[in-house]
C-alpha cells in the first residue's frame, strides 16, 4: 500500500485516536472476481494501522479489469446478492475481521431489481455475519430520489448489525427538464432532514460511532467542528436515553 | 415482447459502455425512468467518473495543471481518460501515460517543455507513494571484503528514479509550484538537457540535477550492474564520491554480491 508521508501521518494520528478505515475500491458487487491485489493492499493497511472498523460499499466499480472510479449502483437481484455475499466473505477471510457494508446513494434503479435495498443489506449481513455502516445521508438521498420512505428503510435494518453511521451534506441538482435529483457530494453541511433522521437512527440503533464525511469544498475548520459538535450532542443525548432504556 | 433481464456481467458491461463510451442505449433500457430520462441519470455517474479521474491527474500533475489554462487541462484529461482507464483502484498509480499523451496533444504543442515537466511530476508522484523500505544498512556494506565490494550490485530504493529531459523541467517545476513568476521568467527553456535523480528522503522529495556521466553511472548501479563494471564506464564521474552521496541519501534499499569473479 505504498508509503511516505501520508501513511506516516496516519500512523501518528493512530497513536492518539482510534480510526475507521473506509474503502471505495474493493468493488464488492463486481460480477467478475474481486481484485486480489487491491484486497492485499487493504490488508496491509489494516495490519499497519489496526483500525477499529473497516467498511466498504454495496456497489461496483470494476468491469473488464477497468476501475471506473465511482460507486456504481447494483441491480437488487438474487444474482447480485450472491456476488456481494461471496466477496464480503472473501474480504472478511482475507482481512480476518468483520467488514461493515455501506448503503449507497443512488440516482437510478434497474427494472429487473426484485429485492428492496434495505432487505438486500439485511440479507448480506445475515448470510455473511458482516455489519452495516448505515449512511443516513445516503438513505435520505436515495429515498428522495426514488420515492422511498426513509423511516421504513431505517426500521428494516437489523439493529445489532449496525456498527457505524455516516452523515454528510448533499446537493440538489436541477436537471434540464426541471426535475431534481439529490446528489451525495460531501460538500456542505448536513441537511436538517438528515439530522432528524440521524436522531431516529440513534434511537433505533443506540449510540453508534458516527463519521461526518466532508471531502469536497472543504470549509474552514470551525465549520467542521460545529458539525462534529452537533453530531456529538445528538449522540450524547442518545447515550443517555439508551442507558435509561437499558436500566429499565 | 419482454426482453430477458441482463446478467450482472452484461449489465456492468452496458454501464461501462455508457460511462466510458457515452453509449447509453443498452444501460438506459434497463433503468426505471420514473419521470427522469435514464440518460440523465447515467450522466450523473459519467460526470463523477470523469471528475474523479481528472482530479487524480491534477493531484499527480500539479505543475502541469498550473502551466495550462484550466479548461485546457480539463479537456486534455477528458481525452486522456478515454485512452487510458485505471487498472487499479489505487488512483495514485493512475496517469503514467499522461506525459506521452501531452506530447501529442496539439493544443499544448507550443509548450514544448510540458511533457518533460509531466515526466518529472510522474517520477515525483511515484517517489511520494513508493513503499516504505528501510535504506541499505551501511554497516553490512562495510563488512564486505575489498574483492566483494568490487562485485557488489545495488538495489535502488523503490522511491528512487532517474530521468533526463530536453528542457530544464526541474527549474520550471520548482518555480511553478513555488508560484515564483520571476524565477519562471528567468528560465531559458533552451538551456539544454538535464539529467535528474528523484528520490524520497525523511524531509520529502528531492530532485537532484546530475552531470550526464554521474547520471549514467547511477543508472548502471540502479540497473544492478556490479560496481566494478559500472565504474569502468564512468570515467570522470567522480564515481566514488557520488556513490557515497547516494548511499548516505538512502537511494539504495539493498545489495548483493555478484558471483562473477573480476577478470
Coordinates of C-alpha atoms in Angstrom, one line a residue:
Chain A
X1 CA 0.0 0.0 0.0
X2 CA 2.8 2.4 -0.7
X3 CA 4.4 4.5 2.0
X4 CA 5.7 8.0 2.5
X5 CA 4.3 10.9 4.5
X6 CA 0.5 10.2 4.2
X7 CA 0.9 6.8 5.9
X8 CA 3.3 8.3 8.4
X9 CA 0.7 11.0 9.3
X10 CA -2.0 8.2 9.6
X11 CA 0.2 6.2 12.0
X12 CA 0.9 9.4 14.0
X13 CA -2.9 10.1 14.3
X14 CA -3.5 6.4 15.1
X15 CA -1.3 6.7 18.2
X16 CA -3.8 9.1 19.7
X17 CA -7.1 8.2 18.1
X18 CA -9.0 5.1 17.0
X19 CA -9.5 5.0 13.2
X20 CA -12.2 3.7 11.0
X21 CA -10.9 2.5 7.6
X22 CA -13.3 3.2 4.8
X23 CA -12.8 1.7 1.4
X24 CA -14.1 2.7 -2.0
X25 CA -12.1 0.4 -4.3
X26 CA -13.0 -3.2 -3.4
X27 CA -15.9 -3.3 -5.8
X28 CA -17.9 -5.9 -3.8
X29 CA -20.6 -6.0 -6.4
X30 CA -18.4 -6.8 -9.5
X31 CA -19.6 -9.8 -11.4
X32 CA -16.0 -10.7 -12.0
X33 CA -13.6 -11.7 -9.3
X34 CA -12.6 -9.2 -6.7
X35 CA -9.2 -7.6 -7.3
X36 CA -6.9 -9.7 -5.1
X37 CA -4.1 -7.2 -5.3
X38 CA -6.3 -4.5 -4.0
X39 CA -7.6 -6.7 -1.2
X40 CA -4.0 -7.4 -0.3
X41 CA -3.3 -3.6 -0.2
X42 CA -6.2 -3.1 2.1
X43 CA -5.0 -5.9 4.3
X44 CA -1.5 -4.3 4.6
X45 CA -3.1 -1.0 5.7
X46 CA -5.4 -2.9 8.2
X47 CA -2.3 -4.7 9.6
X48 CA -0.4 -1.5 9.8
X49 CA -2.9 0.9 11.4
X50 CA -5.2 -1.7 13.2
X51 CA -8.4 0.3 12.7
X52 CA -11.4 -0.1 14.9
X53 CA -13.7 -0.5 12.0
X54 CA -13.3 -1.5 8.3
X55 CA -16.0 -0.7 5.8
X56 CA -16.8 -0.9 2.1
X57 CA -19.8 0.0 -0.2
X58 CA -22.6 -2.1 -1.6
X59 CA -21.8 -1.1 -5.2
X60 CA -19.4 -1.9 -8.0
X61 CA -16.6 -0.1 -9.8
X62 CA -14.7 -2.7 -11.8
X63 CA -15.6 -4.4 -15.0
X64 CA -13.2 -5.9 -17.5
X65 CA -10.4 -5.1 -15.1
X66 CA -11.0 -1.3 -15.5
X67 CA -11.7 0.7 -12.4
X68 CA -14.5 3.2 -13.1
X69 CA -13.7 5.4 -10.1
X70 CA -17.3 5.7 -8.9
X71 CA -19.6 3.7 -6.6
X72 CA -21.9 2.4 -9.3
X73 CA -25.4 1.0 -8.5
X74 CA -26.2 -2.7 -8.4
X75 CA -29.4 -4.3 -9.6
X76 CA -31.1 -5.6 -6.4
X77 CA -31.3 -9.2 -7.6
X78 CA -30.6 -12.6 -6.2
X79 CA -27.6 -12.9 -8.5
X80 CA -26.1 -9.6 -7.2
X81 CA -26.8 -10.7 -3.6
X82 CA -24.8 -13.9 -4.2
X83 CA -22.0 -11.9 -5.7
X84 CA -21.8 -9.4 -2.9
X85 CA -22.0 -12.2 -0.2
X86 CA -19.2 -14.1 -1.9
X87 CA -17.0 -11.0 -2.0
X88 CA -17.8 -9.9 1.6
X89 CA -16.9 -13.4 2.8
X90 CA -13.7 -13.3 0.8
X91 CA -12.8 -9.9 2.2
X92 CA -13.6 -11.0 5.8
X93 CA -11.4 -14.1 5.5
X94 CA -8.5 -12.1 4.0
X95 CA -8.8 -9.2 6.5
X96 CA -9.5 -11.7 9.3
X97 CA -12.2 -9.4 10.7
X98 CA -15.8 -8.3 10.3
X99 CA -16.5 -5.9 7.5
X100 CA -19.2 -3.2 7.6
X101 CA -21.1 -2.7 4.3
X102 CA -22.5 0.7 3.5
X103 CA -25.7 1.5 1.8
X104 CA -25.0 3.6 -1.3
X105 CA -26.7 6.8 -2.5
X106 CA -28.2 6.0 -5.9
X107 CA -29.5 8.1 -8.8
X108 CA -31.2 5.2 -10.7
X109 CA -32.9 1.9 -10.2
X110 CA -32.9 -1.1 -12.5
X111 CA -36.1 -2.5 -13.9
X112 CA -35.2 -6.1 -13.0
X113 CA -34.5 -5.4 -9.3
X114 CA -36.6 -7.7 -7.1
X115 CA -35.3 -7.0 -3.6
X116 CA -35.8 -3.7 -1.7
X117 CA -32.4 -2.2 -0.9
X118 CA -32.9 -2.4 2.9
X119 CA -33.7 -6.1 2.6
X120 CA -30.6 -6.7 0.4
X121 CA -28.4 -5.2 3.1
X122 CA -30.0 -7.2 5.8
X123 CA -29.6 -10.4 3.9
X124 CA -25.9 -9.8 3.2
X125 CA -25.4 -9.2 6.9
X126 CA -27.4 -12.3 7.8
X127 CA -25.6 -14.5 5.4
X128 CA -22.0 -13.3 5.9
X129 CA -22.1 -12.1 9.5
X130 CA -20.9 -8.7 8.3
X131 CA -22.1 -5.4 9.9
X132 CA -23.8 -2.5 8.3
X133 CA -22.5 1.0 8.0
X134 CA -25.7 3.0 7.9
X135 CA -25.2 6.1 5.9
X136 CA -28.1 8.2 7.0
X137 CA -27.5 10.9 4.3
X138 CA -27.5 8.2 1.6
X139 CA -30.8 6.8 2.9
X140 CA -32.3 10.3 2.7
X141 CA -30.8 11.0 -0.8
X142 CA -31.9 7.6 -2.2
X143 CA -35.3 7.9 -0.5
X144 CA -35.9 11.3 -2.1
X145 CA -34.6 10.2 -5.5
X146 CA -36.7 7.0 -5.6
X147 CA -39.8 7.9 -3.6
X148 CA -39.0 5.6 -0.7
X149 CA -39.9 6.2 2.9
X150 CA -36.6 6.8 4.9
X151 CA -38.2 5.8 8.2
X152 CA -39.3 2.5 6.7
X153 CA -35.7 1.9 5.4
X154 CA -34.2 2.6 8.8
X155 CA -36.8 0.4 10.6
X156 CA -36.0 -2.5 8.3
X157 CA -32.3 -2.7 9.1
X158 CA -31.2 -5.3 11.7
X159 CA -30.3 -3.3 14.9
X160 CA -27.5 -5.5 16.0
X161 CA -25.7 -5.3 12.7
X162 CA -25.4 -1.5 12.5
X163 CA -21.8 -0.7 13.7
X164 CA -21.2 2.7 12.3
X165 CA -23.2 5.7 11.0
X166 CA -22.2 8.2 8.3
X167 CA -23.5 11.7 7.9
X168 CA -22.8 14.2 5.0
X169 CA -24.1 17.1 3.1
X170 CA -25.7 16.6 -0.3
X171 CA -26.6 18.8 -3.3
X172 CA -29.9 19.2 -5.1
X173 CA -29.2 19.0 -8.8
X174 CA -31.7 20.6 -11.2
X175 CA -31.9 18.6 -14.4
X176 CA -32.5 20.1 -17.9
X177 CA -36.2 19.1 -17.8
X178 CA -36.7 20.9 -14.4
X179 CA -36.7 17.6 -12.4
X180 CA -34.4 17.4 -9.4
X181 CA -32.1 14.7 -8.1
X182 CA -30.3 14.8 -4.8
X183 CA -26.5 14.1 -5.1
X184 CA -24.4 12.8 -2.3
X185 CA -21.4 15.2 -2.8
X186 CA -20.0 15.5 0.7
X187 CA -19.6 19.2 0.0
X188 CA -21.9 21.1 2.5
X189 CA -23.4 21.0 6.0
X190 CA -25.6 18.0 6.9
X191 CA -29.2 18.9 5.8
X192 CA -31.9 19.5 8.6
X193 CA -33.9 16.4 7.4
X194 CA -30.8 14.3 7.7
X195 CA -30.1 15.5 11.3
X196 CA -33.7 14.5 12.2
X197 CA -33.2 11.1 10.6
X198 CA -29.9 10.7 12.4
X199 CA -31.7 11.1 15.8
X200 CA -34.2 8.5 14.7
X201 CA -31.3 6.2 13.7
X202 CA -29.6 6.6 17.1
X203 CA -32.9 6.0 18.9
X204 CA -33.1 2.7 17.0
X205 CA -29.5 1.5 16.8
X206 CA -28.1 3.1 20.0
X207 CA -25.1 5.4 20.2
X208 CA -23.2 4.1 17.2
X209 CA -19.8 5.7 16.2
X210 CA -20.6 8.4 13.7
X211 CA -18.5 10.0 11.0
X212 CA -19.3 13.2 9.1
X213 CA -18.0 13.0 5.5
X214 CA -16.9 16.3 4.1
X215 CA -14.3 16.0 1.4
X216 CA -15.2 18.4 -1.4
X217 CA -15.4 22.2 -0.9
X218 CA -13.9 21.7 2.5
X219 CA -14.8 24.6 4.7
X220 CA -12.8 26.4 7.5
X221 CA -12.1 24.1 10.5
X222 CA -14.6 25.9 12.7
X223 CA -17.5 24.8 10.4
X224 CA -16.3 21.2 10.6
X225 CA -16.0 21.5 14.4
X226 CA -19.6 22.9 14.6
X227 CA -20.9 20.0 12.6
X228 CA -19.0 17.5 14.7
X229 CA -20.2 19.1 17.9
X230 CA -23.8 18.9 16.7
X231 CA -23.4 15.2 16.0
X232 CA -21.7 14.7 19.3
X233 CA -24.6 16.4 21.2
X234 CA -27.2 14.2 19.5
X235 CA -25.0 11.2 20.2
X236 CA -24.7 12.1 23.9
X237 CA -28.5 12.5 24.2
X238 CA -28.9 9.1 22.6
X239 CA -26.4 7.6 25.0
X240 CA -28.4 9.0 27.9
X241 CA -31.7 7.6 26.6
X242 CA -30.0 4.3 25.8
X243 CA -28.6 4.0 29.3
X244 CA -32.1 4.7 30.7
X245 CA -33.7 2.2 28.4
X246 CA -31.1 -0.4 29.4
X247 CA -31.7 0.3 33.1
X248 CA -35.5 -0.1 32.6
Chain B
X1 CA -42.2 -8.7 -26.1
X2 CA -40.3 -8.7 -22.9
X3 CA -36.5 -9.0 -23.3
X4 CA -34.9 -11.2 -20.7
X5 CA -33.2 -9.4 -17.8
X6 CA -29.4 -9.0 -18.3
X7 CA -27.0 -10.9 -16.2
X8 CA -24.9 -8.8 -13.7
X9 CA -21.9 -9.0 -16.0
X10 CA -23.9 -8.0 -19.1
X11 CA -25.4 -5.1 -17.2
X12 CA -22.0 -4.0 -15.9
X13 CA -20.6 -4.0 -19.4
X14 CA -23.6 -2.0 -20.6
X15 CA -23.0 0.6 -17.9
X16 CA -19.3 0.6 -18.8
X17 CA -20.3 1.5 -22.4
X18 CA -22.5 4.3 -21.1
X19 CA -20.0 5.8 -18.6
X20 CA -16.8 5.4 -20.7
X21 CA -18.1 5.2 -24.3
X22 CA -21.2 7.5 -23.9
X23 CA -23.3 4.8 -25.5
X24 CA -26.4 4.8 -23.2
X25 CA -28.8 2.7 -25.2
X26 CA -28.3 -0.7 -23.6
X27 CA -28.0 0.5 -20.0
X28 CA -30.8 3.0 -20.4
X29 CA -33.2 0.2 -21.4
X30 CA -32.6 -1.4 -18.0
X31 CA -33.4 1.7 -15.9
X32 CA -36.7 2.7 -14.4
X33 CA -37.4 6.1 -15.9
X34 CA -39.7 7.4 -13.1
X35 CA -40.1 10.9 -14.5
X36 CA -36.4 11.4 -15.3
X37 CA -34.6 10.4 -18.6
X38 CA -32.4 7.4 -17.8
X39 CA -29.7 9.0 -19.9
X40 CA -29.7 12.0 -17.4
X41 CA -29.4 9.5 -14.5
X42 CA -26.5 7.8 -16.2
X43 CA -24.9 11.2 -16.9
X44 CA -24.5 11.8 -13.2
X45 CA -22.3 8.7 -12.9
X46 CA -20.4 9.6 -16.0
X47 CA -19.7 13.1 -14.6
X48 CA -18.4 11.6 -11.3
X49 CA -16.2 9.1 -13.2
X50 CA -14.7 11.9 -15.3
X51 CA -14.3 14.3 -12.4
X52 CA -12.7 11.8 -10.0
X53 CA -10.1 10.8 -12.6
X54 CA -9.5 14.4 -13.7
X55 CA -8.9 15.2 -10.1
X56 CA -6.5 12.3 -9.7
X57 CA -4.5 13.7 -12.6
X58 CA -4.5 17.2 -11.1
X59 CA -3.1 15.7 -7.9
X60 CA -0.3 13.9 -9.7
X61 CA 0.4 16.7 -12.2
X62 CA 0.0 19.9 -10.2
X63 CA 2.6 21.9 -12.1
X64 CA 1.2 20.9 -15.5
X65 CA -2.2 21.9 -14.1
X66 CA -0.9 25.4 -13.3
X67 CA 1.0 25.8 -16.6
X68 CA -2.0 25.5 -18.8
X69 CA -5.5 27.1 -18.7
X70 CA -8.0 25.2 -16.5
X71 CA -10.2 24.3 -19.5
X72 CA -7.2 23.1 -21.4
X73 CA -6.2 20.7 -18.5
X74 CA -9.8 19.5 -18.2
X75 CA -10.0 18.9 -22.0
X76 CA -6.7 17.0 -22.0
X77 CA -7.8 15.0 -19.0
X78 CA -11.1 14.0 -20.6
X79 CA -9.4 12.8 -23.8
X80 CA -6.7 11.0 -21.9
X81 CA -9.2 9.2 -19.7
X82 CA -10.8 7.8 -22.9
X83 CA -7.4 6.4 -23.9
X84 CA -6.2 5.1 -20.5
X85 CA -8.5 3.8 -17.8
X86 CA -7.2 2.9 -14.3
X87 CA -6.5 -0.8 -14.0
X88 CA -6.2 -0.4 -10.2
X89 CA -8.4 1.2 -7.6
X90 CA -5.4 3.0 -6.0
X91 CA -5.5 6.2 -8.1
X92 CA -2.0 7.2 -7.0
X93 CA -1.0 4.7 -9.7
X94 CA -3.2 6.3 -12.4
X95 CA -1.9 8.5 -15.2
X96 CA 1.5 7.1 -16.2
X97 CA 0.7 7.7 -19.8
X98 CA -0.3 11.4 -19.4
X99 CA 3.2 12.8 -20.3
X100 CA 3.2 11.0 -23.6
X101 CA -0.4 12.0 -24.2
X102 CA 0.6 15.6 -23.7
X103 CA 3.4 15.2 -26.1
X104 CA 0.9 14.5 -28.9
X105 CA -1.9 16.8 -27.7
X106 CA -2.0 19.6 -30.3
X107 CA -3.4 22.4 -28.1
X108 CA -0.2 22.3 -25.9
X109 CA 2.2 21.9 -28.8
X110 CA 3.6 25.4 -28.2
X111 CA 4.6 24.4 -24.6
X112 CA 7.3 22.1 -25.8
X113 CA 8.7 21.6 -22.3
X114 CA 5.3 20.5 -20.9
X115 CA 5.8 16.7 -21.4
X116 CA 9.1 16.9 -19.7
X117 CA 7.6 18.7 -16.7
X118 CA 4.9 16.0 -16.7
X119 CA 7.5 13.2 -16.7
X120 CA 9.3 14.8 -13.8
X121 CA 5.9 15.0 -11.9
X122 CA 5.2 11.4 -12.6
X123 CA 8.6 10.4 -11.1
X124 CA 7.9 12.7 -8.1
X125 CA 4.5 11.1 -7.6
X126 CA 6.0 7.6 -7.8
X127 CA 8.6 8.6 -5.2
X128 CA 5.9 10.1 -3.0
X129 CA 3.9 6.9 -3.0
X130 CA 6.6 4.3 -3.1
X131 CA 6.6 1.6 -0.3
X132 CA 8.4 2.4 2.9
X133 CA 11.6 0.3 2.7
X134 CA 14.5 0.9 5.1
X135 CA 17.6 2.2 3.2
X136 CA 20.6 -0.1 2.8
X137 CA 22.5 -0.8 6.0
X138 CA 25.9 0.8 5.5
X139 CA 27.4 -1.4 8.3
X140 CA 26.7 -4.5 6.3
X141 CA 28.3 -3.0 3.3
X142 CA 31.4 -2.0 5.2
X143 CA 31.8 -5.6 6.4
X144 CA 32.4 -6.9 2.9
X145 CA 35.9 -7.7 1.7
X146 CA 37.6 -5.5 -0.9
X147 CA 37.0 -8.1 -3.6
X148 CA 33.4 -8.4 -2.6
X149 CA 32.9 -4.7 -2.6
X150 CA 34.1 -4.5 -6.2
X151 CA 31.5 -7.1 -7.2
X152 CA 28.6 -5.5 -5.2
X153 CA 25.3 -4.9 -7.0
X154 CA 22.8 -2.5 -5.6
X155 CA 19.0 -2.5 -5.5
X156 CA 17.6 1.0 -5.8
X157 CA 15.2 2.3 -3.2
X158 CA 11.7 2.0 -4.6
X159 CA 11.3 5.8 -4.3
X160 CA 14.4 6.4 -6.4
X161 CA 14.1 7.2 -10.1
X162 CA 16.1 8.7 -12.9
X163 CA 15.0 10.7 -15.9
X164 CA 16.5 13.1 -18.4
X165 CA 14.8 15.9 -20.1
X166 CA 15.4 18.1 -23.2
X167 CA 14.2 21.1 -21.2
X168 CA 15.0 22.3 -17.6
X169 CA 12.0 20.6 -16.2
X170 CA 13.3 20.7 -12.7
X171 CA 13.7 24.5 -12.6
X172 CA 10.3 25.0 -14.3
X173 CA 8.6 22.6 -11.9
X174 CA 10.1 24.3 -8.8
X175 CA 9.2 27.8 -10.0
X176 CA 5.7 26.9 -10.9
X177 CA 4.9 25.1 -7.6
X178 CA 6.5 28.0 -5.7
X179 CA 4.4 30.4 -7.8
X180 CA 7.7 32.3 -8.4
X181 CA 7.0 34.2 -11.6
X182 CA 10.4 35.9 -11.5
X183 CA 12.2 32.6 -11.3
X184 CA 10.0 31.2 -14.1
X185 CA 10.7 34.2 -16.3
X186 CA 14.4 33.8 -15.8
X187 CA 14.5 30.2 -17.0
X188 CA 15.9 29.7 -20.5
X189 CA 13.9 26.8 -21.9
X190 CA 16.7 26.2 -24.5
X191 CA 19.4 25.8 -21.9
X192 CA 19.9 22.1 -22.8
X193 CA 19.4 18.6 -21.5
X194 CA 19.1 18.0 -17.7
X195 CA 19.9 14.7 -16.0
X196 CA 17.8 14.2 -12.9
X197 CA 17.6 11.9 -9.9
X198 CA 14.3 11.8 -7.9
X199 CA 14.1 10.2 -4.5
X200 CA 12.3 10.4 -1.2
X201 CA 14.1 11.3 2.0
X202 CA 12.9 11.9 5.5
X203 CA 12.4 15.5 4.6
X204 CA 10.4 14.9 1.4
X205 CA 11.1 14.5 -2.2
X206 CA 14.4 15.6 -3.6
X207 CA 15.0 16.3 -7.3
X208 CA 18.8 16.5 -7.9
X209 CA 20.5 17.6 -11.1
X210 CA 23.5 15.4 -12.0
X211 CA 26.1 15.5 -14.8
X212 CA 25.5 13.2 -17.7
X213 CA 28.4 11.0 -16.6
X214 CA 27.1 10.8 -13.0
X215 CA 23.6 10.0 -14.2
X216 CA 24.9 7.2 -16.4
X217 CA 26.9 5.8 -13.6
X218 CA 23.9 5.9 -11.3
X219 CA 21.7 4.4 -14.0
X220 CA 24.2 1.4 -14.2
X221 CA 24.0 1.0 -10.5
X222 CA 20.2 1.2 -10.4
X223 CA 20.1 -1.5 -13.2
X224 CA 22.0 -3.8 -10.8
X225 CA 25.4 -3.8 -12.6
X226 CA 28.3 -4.8 -10.4
X227 CA 30.2 -1.8 -9.0
X228 CA 33.5 -2.6 -10.9
X229 CA 31.6 -2.8 -14.2
X230 CA 29.7 0.5 -13.6
X231 CA 32.9 2.2 -12.6
X232 CA 34.6 1.1 -15.9
X233 CA 32.0 3.1 -17.9
X234 CA 32.2 6.1 -15.6
X235 CA 35.5 7.9 -16.2
X236 CA 35.4 11.4 -14.8
X237 CA 32.1 10.9 -13.0
X238 CA 33.8 11.2 -9.5
X239 CA 32.1 7.9 -9.1
X240 CA 33.2 7.1 -5.5
X241 CA 32.1 10.5 -4.2
X242 CA 28.8 10.1 -6.0
X243 CA 28.3 6.5 -4.7
X244 CA 29.0 7.7 -1.1
X245 CA 26.3 10.5 -1.6
X246 CA 23.8 8.1 -2.9
X247 CA 24.4 5.7 -0.1
X248 CA 24.1 8.3 2.6
X249 CA 21.0 9.8 0.9
X250 CA 19.3 6.4 1.1
X251 CA 19.0 5.8 -2.7
X252 CA 19.6 2.1 -2.3
X253 CA 17.5 -0.4 -0.4
X254 CA 19.8 -3.4 -0.5
X255 CA 22.8 -5.1 -2.2
X256 CA 24.1 -8.5 -3.3
X257 CA 27.5 -9.7 -4.4
X258 CA 27.8 -10.8 -8.0
X259 CA 29.1 -14.3 -8.5
X260 CA 31.2 -13.3 -11.4
X261 CA 34.8 -13.0 -10.4
X262 CA 36.5 -9.9 -11.8
X263 CA 38.6 -10.8 -14.7

